[in-house]
XYZ file of C-alpha atoms in Angstrom:
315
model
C 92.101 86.823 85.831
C 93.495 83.381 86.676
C 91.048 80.718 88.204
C 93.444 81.022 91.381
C 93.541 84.836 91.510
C 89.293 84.603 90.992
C 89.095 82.441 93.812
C 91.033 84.136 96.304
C 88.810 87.009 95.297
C 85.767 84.910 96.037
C 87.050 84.091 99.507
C 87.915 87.343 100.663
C 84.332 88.470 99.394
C 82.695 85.756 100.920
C 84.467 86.355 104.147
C 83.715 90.271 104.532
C 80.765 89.569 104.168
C 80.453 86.729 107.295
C 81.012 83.945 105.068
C 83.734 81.256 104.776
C 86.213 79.503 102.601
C 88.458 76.659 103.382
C 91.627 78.313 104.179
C 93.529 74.946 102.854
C 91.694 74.455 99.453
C 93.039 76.485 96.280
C 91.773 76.456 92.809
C 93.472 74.360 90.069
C 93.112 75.330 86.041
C 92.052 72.344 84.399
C 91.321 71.794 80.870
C 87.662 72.627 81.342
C 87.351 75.318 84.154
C 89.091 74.834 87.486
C 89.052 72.420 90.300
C 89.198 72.837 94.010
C 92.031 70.776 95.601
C 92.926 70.066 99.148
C 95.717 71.881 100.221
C 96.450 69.377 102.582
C 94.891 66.704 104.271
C 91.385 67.196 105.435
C 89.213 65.718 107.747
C 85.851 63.688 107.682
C 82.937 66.046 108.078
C 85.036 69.484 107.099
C 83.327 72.636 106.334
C 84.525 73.831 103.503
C 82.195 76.443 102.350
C 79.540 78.385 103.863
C 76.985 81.291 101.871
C 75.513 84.059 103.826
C 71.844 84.406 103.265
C 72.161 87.665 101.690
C 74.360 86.696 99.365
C 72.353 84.768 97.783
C 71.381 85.339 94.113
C 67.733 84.868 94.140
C 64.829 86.425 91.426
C 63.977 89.187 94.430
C 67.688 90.396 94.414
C 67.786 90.308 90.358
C 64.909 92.255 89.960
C 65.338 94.664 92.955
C 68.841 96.018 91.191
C 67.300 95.771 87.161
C 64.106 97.912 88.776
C 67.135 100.508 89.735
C 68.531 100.076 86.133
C 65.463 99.490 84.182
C 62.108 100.546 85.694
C 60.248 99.168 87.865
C 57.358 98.543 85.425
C 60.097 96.940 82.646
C 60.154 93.178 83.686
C 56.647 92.437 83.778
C 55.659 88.437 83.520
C 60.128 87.457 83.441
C 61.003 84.431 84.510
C 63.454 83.684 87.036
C 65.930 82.687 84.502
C 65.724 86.247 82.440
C 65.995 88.124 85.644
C 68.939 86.124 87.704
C 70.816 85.795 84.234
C 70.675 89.425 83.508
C 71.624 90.472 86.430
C 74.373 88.464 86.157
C 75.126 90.225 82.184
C 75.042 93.255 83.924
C 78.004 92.861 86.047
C 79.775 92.834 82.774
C 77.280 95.206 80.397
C 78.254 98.133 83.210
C 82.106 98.790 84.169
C 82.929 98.826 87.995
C 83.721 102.474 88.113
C 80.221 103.798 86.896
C 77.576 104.789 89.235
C 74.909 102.595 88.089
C 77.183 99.394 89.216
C 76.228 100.052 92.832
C 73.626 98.018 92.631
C 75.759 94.841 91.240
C 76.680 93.422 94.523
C 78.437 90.408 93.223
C 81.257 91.175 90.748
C 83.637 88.964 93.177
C 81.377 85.978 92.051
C 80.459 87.068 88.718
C 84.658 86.615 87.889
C 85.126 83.382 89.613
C 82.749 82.273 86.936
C 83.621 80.186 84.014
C 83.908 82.005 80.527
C 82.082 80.972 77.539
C 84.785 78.946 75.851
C 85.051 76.979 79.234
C 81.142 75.734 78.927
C 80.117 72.624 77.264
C 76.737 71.985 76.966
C 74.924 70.899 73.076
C 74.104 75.003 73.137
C 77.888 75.663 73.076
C 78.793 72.710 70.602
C 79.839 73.577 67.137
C 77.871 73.138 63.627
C 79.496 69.570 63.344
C 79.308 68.671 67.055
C 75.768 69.202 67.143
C 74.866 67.177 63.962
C 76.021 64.121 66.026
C 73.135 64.228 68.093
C 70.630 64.108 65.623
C 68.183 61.441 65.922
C 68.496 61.185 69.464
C 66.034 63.304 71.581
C 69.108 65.146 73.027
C 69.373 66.903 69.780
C 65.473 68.523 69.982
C 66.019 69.134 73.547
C 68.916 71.222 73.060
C 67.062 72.985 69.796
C 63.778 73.835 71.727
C 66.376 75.291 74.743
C 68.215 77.429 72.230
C 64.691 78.749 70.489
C 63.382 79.134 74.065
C 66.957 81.416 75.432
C 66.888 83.023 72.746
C 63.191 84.257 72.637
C 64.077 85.564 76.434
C 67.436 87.238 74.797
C 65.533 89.121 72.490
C 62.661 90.005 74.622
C 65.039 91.226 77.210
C 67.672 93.046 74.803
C 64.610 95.260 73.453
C 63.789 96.245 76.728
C 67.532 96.905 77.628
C 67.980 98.829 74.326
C 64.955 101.383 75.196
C 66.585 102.578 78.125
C 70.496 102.550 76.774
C 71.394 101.990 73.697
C 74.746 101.199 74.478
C 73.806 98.588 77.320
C 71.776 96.598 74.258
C 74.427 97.103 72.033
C 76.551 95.113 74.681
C 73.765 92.743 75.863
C 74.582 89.906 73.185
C 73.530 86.445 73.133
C 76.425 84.975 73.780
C 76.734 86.899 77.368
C 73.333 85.595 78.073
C 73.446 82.363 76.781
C 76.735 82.503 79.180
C 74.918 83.357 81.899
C 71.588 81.193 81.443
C 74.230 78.154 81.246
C 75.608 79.704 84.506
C 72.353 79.275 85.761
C 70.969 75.945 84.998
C 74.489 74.269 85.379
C 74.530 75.894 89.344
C 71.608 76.628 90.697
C 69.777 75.386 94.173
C 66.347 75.364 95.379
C 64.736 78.432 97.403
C 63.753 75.892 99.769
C 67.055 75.943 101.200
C 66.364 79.586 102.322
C 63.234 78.476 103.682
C 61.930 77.440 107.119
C 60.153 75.315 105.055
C 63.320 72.752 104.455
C 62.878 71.194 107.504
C 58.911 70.286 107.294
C 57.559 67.541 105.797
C 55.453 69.799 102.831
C 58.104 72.275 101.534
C 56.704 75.043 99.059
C 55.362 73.490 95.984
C 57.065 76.133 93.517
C 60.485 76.196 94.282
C 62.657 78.569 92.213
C 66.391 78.465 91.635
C 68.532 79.986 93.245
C 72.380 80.798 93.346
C 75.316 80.534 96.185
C 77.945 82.039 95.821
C 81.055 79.425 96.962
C 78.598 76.742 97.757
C 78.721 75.967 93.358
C 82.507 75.961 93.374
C 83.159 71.973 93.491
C 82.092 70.198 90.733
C 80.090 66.611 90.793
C 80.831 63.289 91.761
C 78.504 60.466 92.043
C 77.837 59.134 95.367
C 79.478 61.750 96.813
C 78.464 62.308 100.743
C 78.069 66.025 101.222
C 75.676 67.754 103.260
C 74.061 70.929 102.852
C 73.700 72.690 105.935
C 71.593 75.378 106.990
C 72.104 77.244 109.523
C 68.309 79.386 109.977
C 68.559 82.299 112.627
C 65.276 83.524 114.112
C 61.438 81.836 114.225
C 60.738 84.144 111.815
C 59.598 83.810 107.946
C 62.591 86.336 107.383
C 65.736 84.789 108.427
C 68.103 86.654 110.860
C 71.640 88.230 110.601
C 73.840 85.025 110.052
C 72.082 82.803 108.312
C 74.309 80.527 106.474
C 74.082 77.898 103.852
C 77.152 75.293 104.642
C 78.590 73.029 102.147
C 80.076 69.598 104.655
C 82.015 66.652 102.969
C 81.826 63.625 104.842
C 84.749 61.973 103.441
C 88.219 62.456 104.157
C 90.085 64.222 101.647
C 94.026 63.317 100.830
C 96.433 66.309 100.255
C 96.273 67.075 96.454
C 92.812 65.311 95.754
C 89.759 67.130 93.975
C 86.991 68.108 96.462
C 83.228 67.633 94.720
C 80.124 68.626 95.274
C 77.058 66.060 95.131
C 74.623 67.315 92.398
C 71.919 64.309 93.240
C 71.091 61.508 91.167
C 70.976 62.803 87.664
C 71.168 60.317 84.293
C 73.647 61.187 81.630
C 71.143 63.471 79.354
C 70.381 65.609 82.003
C 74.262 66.265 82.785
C 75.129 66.871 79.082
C 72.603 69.349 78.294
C 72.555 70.875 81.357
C 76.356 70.587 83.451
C 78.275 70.019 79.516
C 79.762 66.119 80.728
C 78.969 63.234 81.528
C 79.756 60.263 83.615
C 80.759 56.564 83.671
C 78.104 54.228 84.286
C 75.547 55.966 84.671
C 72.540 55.730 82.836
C 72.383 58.198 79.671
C 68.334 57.663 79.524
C 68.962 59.164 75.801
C 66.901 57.786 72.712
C 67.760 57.541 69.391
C 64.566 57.723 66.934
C 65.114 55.043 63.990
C 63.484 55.463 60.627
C 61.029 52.113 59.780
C 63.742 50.536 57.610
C 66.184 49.620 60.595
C 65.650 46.995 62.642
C 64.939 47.790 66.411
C 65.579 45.285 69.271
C 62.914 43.971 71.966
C 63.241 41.775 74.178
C 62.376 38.585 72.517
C 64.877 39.302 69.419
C 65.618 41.858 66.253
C 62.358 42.803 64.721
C 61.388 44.739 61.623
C 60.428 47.865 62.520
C 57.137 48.743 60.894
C 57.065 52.606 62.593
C 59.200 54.967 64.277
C 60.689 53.463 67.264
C 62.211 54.658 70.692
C 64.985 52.753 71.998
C 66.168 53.844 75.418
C 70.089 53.167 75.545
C 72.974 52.960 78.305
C 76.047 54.299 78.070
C 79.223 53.487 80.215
C-alpha cells in the first residue's frame, strides 16, 4: 500500500469514527517514510488533526482484545510496551477475514505505519553501523534496549505459542521489534486523556499512549503546535466526543512539510529513540576514552590517568 493510499485510509477511518483529517494535506513518500504536505496554503492556528478518545491505543484497549485472544490470566505483570506492541503484531499475526480479528479495531492505523526497512534507530542499524558507536554510551544504551525487547519478545512469543502455534510461529522479533520502535518513536502521555491535564498535580505514573493521526507529522524544533483537548463531561470517564486536536500555529505555504513538536529532546534521545537527528542541537552523547588518550578540561589537554567521560556537541 502506498504512503498516499495508507493515509487516505487513515482519514476515512478517523472520520467514521467522529474524527478529522485536514482535507488539504496529503502524504508524500520520502526517502525515509512519508511526509505530510500542505495541499495548499494554510492558515495560522489550523486544525489539522483531531483523535477520538476511543481511538486511542492505550494498555486497557491492548489487553482487553489479547484477554479475547489469549486468556485473561496470560499477561500477568506485562508492561505497557509488551501489551500495546502486541496488539499492534496482531493486526498482522491474524488476517482481516478471520473471526478472531474482530477484536483488532485499528488495522486502518496499523497500515499507515512505517515498515521495518523504513525505521532507523541503533536497533535497526547493521553489524558495521552499529560498531561505530562503540565507545560512546549510545552504543550500551542501544545493547541493554535490544537485551531488554528481546527478553519481552520471548516471554511473550511463549505465551503466544501455547495457545496457537501458528500465531508464534508468525510472532517474530522483527514484527515486534517493529512495533516496540512504533511505540517509543510515537507515543503520548495518558495524561492527555485525563481530567488531570489541566490541574496543577497530574498523575505521577503516566503511561504511553498512542493517537492515531495525531503521530502522523514528524518533528521540528521550535515548532508551535498545540495539543488540544477537547474533555466532554465532569466525569473521570470522558463523554461521547472527546477529542485530542493536533493545532499548528504557524502558517503553512502550499507544498511545505507540516511537523509535529516532539518537545525539547537532545540528539541521543532522537537517535535511539525517533532513528535521526538534528542540527544544532545538543547530542548529550559521551564517548568513554581508554587512559592512554588525552582528554580535554577546561584549563587545557591533560593526561588521562582513568577512564574519562567527555560530554560532546554535535551540529
Amino acid at each position: 500500500m502506498s504512503a498516499e493510499t495508507a493515509l487516505n485510509e487513515l482519514k476515512k477511518w478517523l472520520e467514521s469514527s467522529g474524527g478529522y483529517f485536514h482535507p488539504h494535506v496529503h502524504s508524500k513518500k520520502v526517502p525515509s517514510g512519508c511526509s505530510v504536505i500542505a495541499s495548499r496554503s494554510l492558515p495560522p492556528d489550523s486544525k489539522i488533526v483531531s483523535c477520538p478518545f476511543n481511538l486511542a491505543i492505550t494498555k486497557h484497549v491492548a489487553l482487553d482484545a489479547l484477554s479475547v485472544l489469549l486468556g485473561s490470566g496470560a499477561m500477568t505483570a506485562w508492561t505497557e510496551r509488551q501489551l500495546i506492541a502486541l496488539y499492534l503484531c496482531f493486526h498482522f499475526i491474524i488476517a482481516e477475514d478471520k473471526r478472531e480479528s474482530k477484536v483488532l479495531a485499528h488495522r486502518p492505523y496499523v497500515k499507515s505505519l512505517p515498515a521495518s526497512d523504513k525505521l532507523r534507530t541503533p536497533l535497526h542499524f547493521t553489524a558495521s553501523e552499529r560498531e561505530q558507536l562503540k565507545g560512546s554510551n549510545l552504543y550500551g544504551a542501544t545493547l541493554d534496549r535490544e537485551r531488554e525487547w528481546m527478553a519481552e519478545w520471548e516471554h511473550c512469543r511463549g505465551v503466544i505459542a501455547s495457545v496457537n502455534g501458528e500465531w508464534g510461529a508468525r510472532y517474530t522479533w522483527e514484527l515486534y521489534l517493529t512495533a516496540a520502535t512504533h511505540l517509543s518513536s510515537r507515543a503520548f502521555s495518558s495524561t492527555l486523556l485525563s481530567q488531570a491535564v489541566f490541574l496543577s498535580s497530574p498523575p505521577s505514573d503516566p503511561e504511553p499512549i498512542l493517537l492515531p493521526g495525531i503521530d502522523s507529522l514528524n518533528h521540528a524544533r521550535a515548532e508551535p503546535v498545540s495539543w488540544v483537548q477537547n474533555y466532554v463531561g465532569n466525569g473521570p470517564v470522558p463523554g461521547p466526543g472527546s477529542t485530542i486536536s493536533l493545532t499548528l500555529h504557524n502558517p503553512i505555504a502550499a507544498g511545505a512539510e507540516l511537523f509535529n513538536n516532539y518537545g525539547a529532546k537532545p540528539n541521543s534521545e532522537l537517535v535511539l529513540g525517533y532513528g535521526f537527528s538534528l542540527p544544532n542541537v545538543s547530542m548529550s552523547l559521551r564517548w568513554f576514552l581508554p587512559s592512554h588518550l588525552y582528554v580535554w578540561s577546561a584549563e587545557s589537554w591533560t593526561a588521562a590517568e582513568s577512564t574519562h567521560v567527555i560530554s560532546m556537541t554535535f551540529s
